[in-house]
Coordinates of N, CA and C in Angstrom, one line a residue:
M10 N -7.8 6.3 -21.3 CA -8.8 6.7 -20.7 C -9.8 7.5 -20.9
D11 N -10.9 7.1 -21.2 CA -12.4 7.8 -21.4 C -12.6 8.3 -19.9
P12 N -12.8 9.7 -19.5 CA -13.1 10.0 -18.4 C -14.7 10.1 -18.3
N13 N -15.3 10.4 -19.0 CA -17.0 10.1 -19.3 C -17.2 8.6 -18.7
K14 N -16.3 7.4 -19.0 CA -16.4 6.3 -18.8 C -16.4 5.1 -17.1
I15 N -15.1 6.9 -16.5 CA -15.3 6.2 -15.4 C -16.1 6.6 -14.4
K16 N -16.2 5.5 -13.5 CA -17.0 5.7 -12.5 C -16.4 5.6 -10.7
L17 N -15.1 4.7 -11.2 CA -14.4 4.7 -9.2 C -13.2 5.2 -9.4
V18 N -12.8 6.1 -8.8 CA -11.2 6.6 -8.5 C -10.8 6.0 -7.2
A19 N -9.8 5.2 -7.5 CA -9.2 4.7 -6.2 C -8.2 5.3 -6.0
F20 N -7.4 5.2 -4.4 CA -6.1 6.2 -4.7 C -5.4 5.1 -3.6
D21 N -4.2 5.5 -3.6 CA -3.3 5.4 -2.8 C -2.8 6.4 -1.7
L22 N -2.3 6.4 -0.6 CA -2.2 7.4 0.4 C -1.1 8.2 0.4
D23 N 0.2 7.4 1.1 CA 1.1 8.2 1.4 C 1.8 8.5 -0.1
G24 N 2.5 9.6 -0.4 CA 3.2 9.9 -1.3 C 2.5 10.5 -2.4
T25 N 0.9 9.9 -2.4 CA -0.4 10.3 -3.7 C -1.1 11.6 -2.8
L26 N -1.6 11.1 -2.0 CA -2.4 12.5 -1.5 C -1.7 13.3 -0.4
T27 N -1.0 12.5 0.5 CA 0.0 13.3 1.3 C 1.3 12.8 1.2
Q28 N 2.1 13.7 2.1 CA 3.5 13.5 2.6 C 3.7 12.1 3.3
H29 N 4.2 11.7 3.2 CA 4.5 10.0 4.0 C 4.1 10.5 5.5
K30 N 3.1 9.4 6.2 CA 2.9 9.5 7.6 C 2.1 10.4 8.0
T31 N 2.0 11.3 7.0 CA 1.1 12.8 7.6 C -0.3 12.8 7.1
K32 N -0.9 14.1 7.6 CA -2.2 14.0 7.3 C -2.7 14.6 6.4
L33 N -4.0 14.4 5.9 CA -4.3 14.9 4.7 C -4.4 16.3 4.5
G34 N -4.0 16.9 3.8 CA -4.0 18.5 3.6 C -5.1 19.0 3.3
D35 N -5.4 20.2 3.2 CA -6.8 21.2 2.7 C -6.6 21.2 1.0
E36 N -5.5 21.2 0.5 CA -5.8 21.3 -0.9 C -5.8 20.0 -1.7
N37 N -5.3 19.2 -0.9 CA -6.1 17.9 -1.3 C -7.1 17.0 -0.9
K38 N -7.9 17.5 -0.1 CA -8.8 17.1 0.4 C -10.1 17.8 -0.3
A39 N -9.5 19.4 -0.6 CA -10.5 20.2 -1.8 C -10.9 19.1 -3.1
V40 N -9.5 18.7 -3.5 CA -9.5 17.4 -5.0 C -10.4 16.9 -4.4
L41 N -10.1 16.0 -3.7 CA -11.4 14.8 -3.4 C -12.7 14.8 -3.1
D42 N -13.0 16.3 -2.8 CA -14.6 17.1 -2.5 C -14.9 16.7 -4.3
A43 N -13.8 17.6 -5.1 CA -14.5 17.9 -6.3 C -14.6 16.4 -6.6
L44 N -13.7 15.5 -6.5 CA -13.9 14.1 -7.7 C -15.3 13.6 -7.0
A45 N -15.7 14.0 -5.4 CA -16.4 13.2 -4.9 C -18.0 13.1 -5.3
K46 N -18.1 14.3 -6.3 CA -19.2 15.1 -6.7 C -19.4 14.4 -8.4
K47 N -18.5 14.0 -8.8 CA -18.5 13.1 -10.0 C -18.8 11.7 -9.7
Y48 N -17.7 10.9 -9.0 CA -17.2 9.6 -8.9 C -17.4 8.9 -7.6
K49 N -17.4 7.8 -7.6 CA -17.4 6.8 -6.3 C -15.3 7.0 -5.8
L50 N -15.5 7.2 -4.8 CA -13.9 7.5 -4.0 C -13.7 6.2 -3.2
L51 N -12.3 5.7 -3.2 CA -12.1 4.4 -2.6 C -10.4 4.4 -2.2
M52 N -10.1 4.2 -1.1 CA -8.7 3.8 -0.9 C -8.4 3.0 -0.9
V53 N -7.5 2.5 -1.5 CA -6.4 1.2 -1.3 C -5.0 1.1 -0.6
G54 N -5.3 0.6 0.3 CA -3.9 0.7 1.3 C -3.3 -0.7 1.7
A55 N -2.1 0.0 2.0 CA -1.5 -1.4 2.5 C -1.5 -1.7 4.2
G56 N -2.1 -0.8 4.7 CA -2.0 -0.6 6.3 C -3.3 -0.8 7.0
M57 N -3.5 -0.8 8.3 CA -5.0 -0.8 8.4 C -5.6 0.2 8.2
C58 N -7.5 -0.1 8.0 CA -8.2 0.5 7.8 C -8.3 2.0 8.9
Q59 N -8.3 1.3 9.7 CA -8.4 2.9 10.7 C -6.8 3.9 10.8
R60 N -5.8 3.3 10.4 CA -5.1 3.8 10.3 C -5.1 4.8 9.4
I61 N -5.6 4.2 8.2 CA -5.6 5.2 7.2 C -7.1 6.6 6.9
F62 N -7.7 6.0 8.1 CA -8.9 6.9 8.2 C -8.5 7.9 8.8
D63 N -7.7 7.6 10.0 CA -7.2 8.5 11.2 C -6.1 9.4 10.4
Q64 N -5.3 9.0 9.2 CA -4.2 9.8 8.8 C -5.1 10.9 7.4
M65 N -6.4 10.3 7.1 CA -7.2 11.4 6.2 C -7.9 12.0 7.0
N66 N -7.9 12.6 8.3 CA -8.8 12.9 9.2 C -10.1 12.7 9.2
H67 N -10.0 11.2 8.9 CA -12.1 11.1 8.7 C -12.4 11.4 8.2
Y68 N -11.5 11.6 6.9 CA -12.5 11.8 5.4 C -12.9 10.9 5.4
P69 N -14.5 11.6 4.5 CA -16.0 9.9 4.5 C -15.3 9.4 3.1
I70 N -15.1 8.1 3.5 CA -14.5 7.3 2.2 C -14.2 6.0 2.5
D71 N -14.6 5.1 1.6 CA -14.4 3.6 2.2 C -12.8 3.4 1.5
I72 N -12.6 2.2 2.5 CA -11.1 2.1 2.6 C -10.7 0.3 2.7
I73 N -9.7 0.2 1.7 CA -9.3 -1.2 1.5 C -8.0 -1.3 2.8
G74 N -7.8 -2.0 3.0 CA -7.0 -2.0 4.1 C -6.0 -3.6 3.7
N75 N -4.9 -3.2 4.4 CA -4.0 -4.8 4.2 C -3.8 -5.6 3.2
Y76 N -4.1 -4.5 1.9 CA -3.8 -5.3 0.8 C -5.1 -6.3 0.3
G77 N -6.1 -5.6 0.8 CA -7.4 -6.8 0.7 C -7.6 -7.7 1.9
L78 N -6.8 -7.6 2.8 CA -7.7 -8.7 3.9 C -8.3 -7.6 5.1
Q79 N -8.3 -6.2 4.5 CA -9.4 -5.6 5.5 C -10.1 -5.1 4.4
Y80 N -11.3 -4.7 5.1 CA -12.0 -3.5 4.0 C -13.1 -2.8 5.0
A81 N -13.4 -1.2 5.1 CA -14.2 -0.7 5.8 C -14.7 -0.1 4.8
K82 N -16.1 0.4 5.4 CA -17.5 1.0 4.7 C -17.5 2.6 5.8
Y83 N -17.3 3.3 5.1 CA -18.0 5.0 5.7 C -19.2 4.8 5.9
N84 N -19.8 4.8 7.3 CA -21.0 5.2 7.5 C -21.5 6.6 7.8
P85 N -22.2 7.5 7.2 CA -22.5 9.0 7.3 C -22.9 9.0 8.7
D86 N -23.9 8.6 9.2 CA -24.6 8.2 10.3 C -23.5 9.0 11.1
T87 N -22.8 8.1 11.9 CA -22.1 7.6 12.7 C -20.8 8.7 12.5
Q88 N -20.5 9.5 11.4 CA -19.4 9.9 10.4 C -17.7 8.7 11.1
D89 N -18.3 7.5 11.0 CA -16.7 6.6 11.2 C -17.2 5.4 10.2
I90 N -15.9 4.6 10.2 CA -15.7 3.5 9.4 C -16.6 2.6 10.5
E91 N -17.0 1.4 9.6 CA -16.9 0.1 9.9 C -16.6 -0.7 9.3
I92 N -16.1 -1.7 9.7 CA -15.4 -2.9 9.1 C -16.1 -4.0 8.5
A93 N -16.1 -4.4 7.7 CA -16.7 -5.1 6.7 C -16.6 -6.6 6.4
R94 N -14.9 -6.4 6.5 CA -14.4 -7.5 6.1 C -12.9 -7.3 6.9
N95 N -12.4 -8.6 7.8 CA -11.4 -8.4 8.7 C -10.5 -10.0 8.4
T96 N -9.8 -10.4 7.4 CA -9.3 -11.8 6.8 C -7.9 -11.9 8.1
V97 N -8.0 -13.0 8.4 CA -6.4 -13.4 9.5 C -6.2 -14.4 8.7
L98 N -4.4 -14.6 8.1 CA -4.6 -15.8 7.6 C -3.5 -16.4 8.6
P99 N -3.2 -17.5 8.5 CA -1.9 -18.3 9.5 C -1.0 -17.5 8.8
C100 N 0.5 -18.0 10.0 CA 1.7 -17.7 9.6 C 2.7 -18.1 10.1
D101 N 3.2 -19.5 9.1 CA 4.1 -20.1 10.0 C 5.8 -19.5 10.3
R102 N 5.5 -18.4 11.2 CA 6.4 -17.9 11.7 C 7.9 -18.5 12.1
E103 N 7.9 -19.9 12.4 CA 9.2 -20.4 12.3 C 9.8 -20.5 10.8
S104 N 9.1 -21.1 9.9 CA 10.0 -20.8 8.5 C 10.3 -19.3 8.2
V105 N 9.2 -18.5 8.5 CA 9.9 -17.1 7.8 C 10.8 -16.8 8.6
D106 N 10.8 -16.9 10.2 CA 12.3 -16.6 10.5 C 13.4 -16.9 10.3
K107 N 13.4 -18.6 9.8 CA 14.5 -19.2 9.1 C 14.6 -18.7 8.1
R108 N 14.2 -18.4 7.0 CA 14.1 -17.7 5.6 C 14.8 -16.4 5.7
V109 N 14.3 -15.3 6.9 CA 15.0 -14.1 7.0 C 16.5 -14.1 7.5
T110 N 16.6 -15.1 8.2 CA 18.1 -15.3 8.6 C 18.8 -15.8 7.9
A111 N 18.5 -16.8 7.5 CA 19.4 -17.4 5.9 C 19.8 -15.9 5.1
M112 N 18.6 -14.8 4.7 CA 18.9 -14.1 3.8 C 20.3 -13.1 4.5
R113 N 19.7 -12.8 6.0 CA 21.1 -12.2 6.5 C 22.2 -12.8 6.5
D114 N 22.5 -13.8 6.5 CA 23.2 -14.6 6.6 C 24.0 -14.4 5.2
Q115 N 23.5 -14.4 4.2 CA 23.9 -14.5 2.9 C 24.0 -13.2 2.3
Y116 N 23.5 -12.3 2.8 CA 23.4 -11.0 2.3 C 24.6 -9.7 3.4
G117 N 24.5 -10.3 4.5 CA 25.4 -9.6 5.9 C 24.8 -8.7 6.3
F118 N 23.3 -9.0 6.5 CA 22.7 -7.9 7.0 C 22.4 -8.0 8.7
Y119 N 23.7 -7.6 9.1 CA 24.2 -7.6 10.2 C 24.7 -6.4 10.9
P120 N 24.7 -5.9 12.1 CA 23.9 -6.2 13.4 C 22.6 -5.6 13.2
Y121 N 21.5 -5.9 13.6 CA 20.1 -5.6 13.6 C 19.8 -5.2 14.7
K122 N 19.2 -4.3 15.2 CA 18.4 -3.5 16.2 C 17.1 -4.5 17.2
G123 N 16.7 -5.0 17.7 CA 15.5 -5.2 17.9 C 15.0 -6.6 17.4
E124 N 13.8 -7.0 16.8 CA 13.4 -8.3 16.5 C 14.0 -8.5 14.9
N125 N 14.3 -10.2 14.8 CA 14.5 -10.4 13.4 C 13.9 -10.1 12.2
V126 N 12.0 -10.1 12.5 CA 10.9 -10.2 11.9 C 10.4 -9.4 12.4
E127 N 8.7 -8.9 12.0 CA 7.9 -8.3 12.4 C 6.9 -8.9 11.7
F128 N 6.0 -9.7 12.5 CA 5.1 -10.4 12.3 C 3.5 -9.5 12.4
H129 N 2.6 -9.4 11.6 CA 1.3 -8.6 12.0 C 0.4 -9.6 11.9
A130 N -0.9 -8.8 13.1 CA -1.8 -10.0 13.0 C -2.5 -10.5 12.3
S131 N -2.8 -9.5 10.9 CA -3.2 -9.9 9.7 C -2.8 -11.4 9.2
G132 N -1.3 -11.5 9.4 CA -0.7 -12.7 8.5 C 0.4 -12.1 7.9
C133 N 0.4 -10.7 7.6 CA 1.4 -10.1 6.8 C 2.6 -9.7 7.5
V134 N 3.5 -9.8 7.2 CA 5.3 -10.2 7.5 C 5.9 -8.6 7.2
T135 N 7.0 -8.3 7.6 CA 8.0 -7.0 7.5 C 9.4 -8.2 7.9
F136 N 10.3 -7.7 7.0 CA 11.5 -8.1 6.8 C 12.4 -6.5 7.1
P137 N 12.5 -6.4 8.7 CA 13.4 -5.2 9.0 C 14.7 -5.2 8.5
I138 N 15.2 -5.0 7.6 CA 17.1 -5.1 7.4 C 17.6 -4.8 8.6
L139 N 17.3 -3.5 9.2 CA 17.9 -3.3 10.5 C 17.4 -3.3 11.9
G140 N 16.2 -4.3 11.3 CA 15.8 -4.9 12.9 C 14.3 -4.2 13.5
T141 N 13.7 -4.5 14.0 CA 12.6 -4.0 14.3 C 12.5 -2.6 15.2
K142 N 13.4 -2.7 15.8 CA 14.1 -1.3 16.9 C 15.3 -0.2 16.2
A143 N 15.5 0.0 15.2 CA 16.6 0.3 14.5 C 16.2 1.8 14.4
D144 N 16.8 3.0 14.9 CA 17.1 4.2 14.8 C 16.4 4.5 13.8
I145 N 15.1 6.2 13.8 CA 14.9 6.1 12.2 C 15.9 7.1 11.4
E146 N 16.6 7.5 12.0 CA 17.8 8.0 11.1 C 18.2 7.0 10.2
D147 N 19.1 6.3 11.0 CA 19.6 4.8 10.2 C 18.5 4.9 9.4
K148 N 17.1 4.2 9.5 CA 16.7 3.8 8.7 C 16.3 4.7 7.4
L149 N 16.0 5.9 7.4 CA 15.7 6.6 6.6 C 17.0 6.8 5.3
A150 N 18.6 6.8 6.3 CA 19.4 6.9 5.3 C 19.7 5.5 4.7
Y151 N 19.3 4.6 5.0 CA 20.1 3.0 4.4 C 19.8 3.0 3.0
D152 N 18.6 3.1 2.7 CA 18.3 2.9 1.0 C 16.7 4.0 0.5
P153 N 17.3 5.4 0.6 CA 16.3 6.1 0.2 C 15.9 6.1 -0.8
D154 N 16.9 5.3 -2.0 CA 16.3 5.3 -3.3 C 15.4 3.6 -4.2
R155 N 16.2 3.1 -3.1 CA 15.6 1.6 -2.8 C 16.5 0.7 -3.9
Q156 N 17.9 1.3 -4.1 CA 18.3 0.4 -5.3 C 19.2 -0.8 -4.4
K157 N 20.0 -0.7 -3.4 CA 20.2 -2.1 -2.6 C 18.6 -2.9 -2.4
R158 N 18.2 -2.9 -2.6 CA 17.1 -3.8 -2.1 C 16.4 -4.1 -3.3
R159 N 16.4 -3.4 -4.4 CA 15.8 -4.2 -5.5 C 17.0 -4.7 -6.3
K160 N 18.4 -4.6 -6.3 CA 18.9 -5.9 -6.9 C 18.8 -7.1 -6.1
I161 N 17.9 -7.5 -5.1 CA 18.4 -8.5 -4.4 C 16.7 -8.6 -4.5
Y162 N 15.7 -7.9 -5.2 CA 14.4 -8.2 -4.8 C 13.6 -9.6 -5.3
D163 N 14.3 -9.8 -6.7 CA 13.7 -11.4 -7.7 C 14.4 -12.5 -6.4
H164 N 15.6 -12.4 -6.1 CA 15.8 -13.7 -4.9 C 14.7 -13.7 -3.7
I165 N 14.5 -12.5 -3.2 CA 13.8 -12.5 -1.9 C 12.5 -12.7 -2.3
K166 N 12.0 -12.3 -3.5 CA 10.3 -13.3 -4.0 C 10.4 -14.8 -4.5
E167 N 11.6 -14.8 -4.5 CA 11.7 -16.6 -4.9 C 11.9 -17.1 -4.0
V168 N 12.5 -16.3 -2.5 CA 12.7 -17.5 -1.2 C 11.2 -17.1 -0.5
F169 N 10.3 -16.2 -1.1 CA 9.3 -15.7 -0.3 C 7.8 -16.6 -1.3
S170 N 8.2 -17.0 -1.7 CA 7.1 -17.4 -3.0 C 5.8 -17.5 -2.6
D171 N 5.3 -17.7 -1.1 CA 4.4 -17.7 -0.6 C 3.8 -16.4 -0.1
Y172 N 4.9 -15.3 -0.4 CA 3.9 -14.2 -0.2 C 4.4 -13.1 -1.3
I173 N 3.6 -12.0 -1.1 CA 3.6 -11.1 -2.4 C 5.0 -10.0 -1.6
V174 N 6.1 -9.8 -2.2 CA 6.9 -9.0 -1.7 C 6.8 -7.8 -2.3
F175 N 6.9 -6.4 -1.4 CA 7.1 -5.5 -1.6 C 8.5 -4.8 -0.9
V176 N 8.9 -3.8 -1.9 CA 10.1 -2.8 -1.1 C 9.5 -1.6 -0.3
G177 N 9.4 -2.1 1.0 CA 8.7 -1.3 1.6 C 9.6 -0.1 2.1
G178 N 8.9 1.3 2.7 CA 9.9 2.4 3.2 C 11.3 2.4 2.9
S179 N 12.6 2.8 3.4 CA 13.5 2.8 3.1 C 14.6 1.8 3.7
S180 N 14.1 0.7 4.1 CA 15.2 0.2 5.0 C 14.3 -1.3 4.7
S181 N 13.3 -2.0 4.7 CA 12.7 -3.2 5.0 C 12.1 -3.8 3.5
F182 N 12.0 -4.8 3.4 CA 10.4 -5.4 2.7 C 9.3 -6.0 4.0
D183 N 8.2 -5.6 2.7 CA 6.7 -6.0 3.5 C 6.5 -7.3 2.4
M184 N 5.7 -7.9 3.3 CA 5.3 -9.3 2.5 C 3.9 -9.6 2.8
A185 N 2.8 -9.6 1.8 CA 1.5 -9.8 2.0 C 0.9 -11.5 1.5
P186 N 0.6 -12.1 2.3 CA 0.3 -13.8 1.9 C -0.6 -13.6 0.4
A187 N 0.1 -14.6 -0.6 CA -0.7 -14.4 -1.5 C -2.0 -15.2 -1.4
P188 N -2.4 -14.4 -2.7 CA -2.0 -13.4 -3.5 C -2.8 -11.7 -3.3
Y189 N -2.8 -11.7 -1.8 CA -3.4 -10.4 -1.5 C -2.1 -9.1 -2.4
D190 N -2.3 -8.4 -2.8 CA -1.8 -7.5 -3.2 C -2.8 -6.2 -3.7
K191 N -2.5 -5.1 -4.1 CA -3.3 -4.0 -4.5 C -4.2 -4.3 -6.0
A192 N -3.9 -5.2 -6.9 CA -4.5 -5.4 -7.9 C -5.6 -6.4 -7.3
Y193 N -5.1 -7.2 -6.9 CA -5.8 -8.2 -6.2 C -7.3 -7.8 -5.8
A194 N -7.1 -6.8 -5.0 CA -8.0 -6.4 -3.7 C -8.8 -5.5 -4.4
L195 N -8.3 -4.9 -5.6 CA -8.7 -3.9 -6.6 C -10.1 -4.6 -7.1
S196 N -9.9 -5.7 -8.3 CA -10.5 -6.4 -8.4 C -11.6 -6.9 -7.9
L197 N -11.2 -7.7 -6.5 CA -12.2 -7.8 -5.6 C -13.1 -6.9 -5.6
Y198 N -13.2 -6.2 -5.4 CA -14.0 -4.8 -4.9 C -14.6 -4.6 -6.2
C199 N -14.1 -4.8 -7.1 CA -14.9 -4.5 -8.8 C -15.7 -5.6 -8.8
Q200 N -15.6 -6.8 -8.5 CA -16.0 -8.0 -8.4 C -17.9 -7.5 -8.1
E201 N -16.9 -7.3 -6.6 CA -18.2 -7.3 -5.6 C -19.4 -6.4 -5.8
N202 N -18.8 -5.2 -6.1 CA -19.8 -4.1 -6.8 C -20.4 -3.8 -8.3
G203 N -20.1 -4.6 -9.1 CA -20.4 -4.8 -10.4 C -19.4 -3.4 -10.9
I204 N -18.5 -3.5 -11.2 CA -17.6 -2.9 -11.9 C -16.6 -3.0 -12.9
A205 N -16.8 -2.5 -13.7 CA -15.4 -3.1 -14.7 C -14.8 -2.5 -14.3
H206 N -13.3 -3.3 -15.6 CA -11.5 -2.4 -14.6 C -11.9 -1.1 -15.6
D207 N -12.3 -1.0 -16.9 CA -12.1 -0.2 -17.5 C -12.9 1.5 -17.4
E208 N -13.9 1.0 -16.1 CA -14.7 1.8 -15.4 C -13.7 2.5 -14.1
V209 N -12.8 2.2 -13.8 CA -11.7 2.6 -12.5 C -10.6 3.1 -13.0
V210 N -10.2 4.1 -12.4 CA -8.8 4.9 -12.4 C -8.3 4.5 -10.9
F211 N -7.0 4.1 -10.9 CA -6.1 4.2 -10.0 C -5.2 5.4 -9.6
V212 N -4.9 5.9 -8.5 CA -4.2 7.0 -8.6 C -3.0 6.5 -7.3
G213 N -1.7 6.8 -8.1 CA -0.5 6.2 -6.9 C 1.0 6.8 -7.4
D214 N 1.4 6.6 -6.5 CA 3.3 6.9 -6.8 C 4.1 5.6 -6.4
D215 N 3.8 4.5 -6.1 CA 4.7 3.6 -5.6 C 4.6 2.3 -6.9
Y216 N 4.9 3.1 -8.4 CA 4.2 1.9 -8.9 C 5.5 1.2 -9.9
G217 N 6.9 1.5 -9.1 CA 8.4 1.1 -9.6 C 8.3 -0.3 -9.4
Q218 N 9.8 -1.1 -9.6 CA 9.7 -2.3 -9.3 C 9.7 -2.8 -7.6
G219 N 8.5 -3.4 -7.2 CA 8.8 -3.9 -6.1 C 7.4 -3.0 -5.3
G220 N 7.0 -1.9 -5.8 CA 6.5 -0.8 -5.1 C 5.1 -1.3 -4.9
N221 N 4.4 -0.9 -3.8 CA 3.2 -1.6 -3.7 C 2.0 -1.2 -4.2
D222 N 1.7 -0.3 -5.1 CA 1.3 0.0 -6.4 C 1.5 -0.4 -7.8
E223 N 2.5 -1.1 -7.9 CA 3.3 -1.5 -9.0 C 2.3 -3.1 -9.6
S224 N 1.4 -3.7 -8.9 CA 0.4 -4.8 -9.2 C -0.4 -4.0 -10.1
V225 N -0.7 -3.0 -9.2 CA -2.4 -2.3 -10.0 C -1.5 -1.8 -11.5
Y226 N -0.7 -1.3 -11.1 CA -0.2 -0.4 -12.6 C 0.0 -1.4 -13.3
K227 N 0.6 -2.7 -13.7 CA 0.8 -3.9 -14.4 C -0.3 -4.2 -14.9
A228 N -1.3 -4.1 -14.3 CA -3.1 -4.5 -14.0 C -4.0 -3.9 -15.4
D229 N -5.0 -4.8 -15.6 CA -5.7 -3.5 -17.0 C -6.6 -2.7 -16.4
F230 N -6.1 -1.8 -15.1 CA -6.8 -0.2 -14.7 C -5.9 0.8 -15.3
N231 N -7.0 1.4 -15.7 CA -6.5 2.9 -16.1 C -5.6 3.5 -14.7
F232 N -4.5 4.0 -15.1 CA -3.7 4.3 -13.9 C -2.6 5.8 -14.2
I233 N -3.2 6.3 -13.4 CA -2.7 8.0 -13.5 C -1.5 8.0 -11.9
T234 N -0.6 8.1 -13.2 CA 0.9 8.4 -11.8 C 1.2 9.9 -11.2
V235 N 1.3 9.4 -10.0 CA 1.7 10.8 -8.9 C 3.0 10.5 -8.8
D236 N 3.8 11.7 -9.1 CA 5.6 11.4 -8.1 C 5.5 12.4 -6.9
D237 N 4.7 13.2 -7.1 CA 4.9 14.0 -5.8 C 3.3 14.6 -5.5
Y238 N 3.0 14.0 -4.2 CA 1.3 14.9 -3.6 C 1.0 16.3 -4.1
R239 N 2.8 16.9 -3.9 CA 1.6 18.0 -4.2 C 1.3 18.6 -5.7
T240 N 1.3 17.6 -6.4 CA 0.9 18.0 -8.0 C -0.2 17.3 -8.5
L241 N -0.9 16.7 -7.1 CA -2.1 15.7 -7.3 C -3.1 16.8 -8.3
P242 N -3.4 17.6 -8.4 CA -4.3 18.5 -8.6 C -4.5 19.0 -10.3
Q243 N -2.9 19.0 -10.7 CA -2.5 19.1 -11.7 C -2.5 17.3 -12.8
A244 N -2.1 16.4 -12.0 CA -2.4 15.3 -12.3 C -3.4 14.6 -12.4
L245 N -4.8 15.3 -11.9 CA -6.1 14.6 -11.7 C -7.1 15.6 -12.8
K246 N -6.2 16.4 -13.4 CA -7.0 17.6 -14.1 C -7.8 17.3 -15.2
E247 N -7.7 16.0 -16.0 CA -8.2 15.5 -17.1 C -9.8 15.1 -16.1
L248 N -9.8 14.3 -14.7 CA -10.9 14.1 -14.4 C -11.9 15.7 -13.6
L249 N -10.9 16.5 -13.1 CA -11.6 17.3 -12.5 C -12.1 18.1 -13.8

């Protein structure tokens, strides 16, 4: 990576800029402030733009959400985001439900609490192994190192070949309609804004097998790995 060539610095959120599902802290906000003086900044997330914006304490930044299905631009006049794209794709719920049930039967994913599948308005899907109403303690304890789910990841990808499958959280598989993933979303953004891939650096923590940053890590973008959000300043020293 040539720092002098970089125009865009794109970020994952949970685990990269913040602790999971916690607000942006002062130290990493200061890192973003310093970077913003030199580069265009962008969030590339798995969740909805508004949720990302709220978690970042309304930091002034453009946001790609739902793996590219949603895109929001920051308006400095209103100090708020404005949704520029909100793609909603159809979902064959009956087919998805049958396939999830078949996986439960094959791998013994019983009992579970709540619903068999969580369907999102965007067309994305969550396969919650413990069910949609599982206790948080059980979810956190189920597969914290992701090894249980990674053992069957290739099979799940095969069964759900019409989706991009991610090993999500500690007890689920998250799925976005193909071809939507972070690499696809970032490539689309670059195409729309006249930015070459080698002028981009992505900063993320979830780059292992099934991680939602893996597609960017394996693509032709520059990539800076962050294994602990508290080490972000050190990880970005070359850019700062």
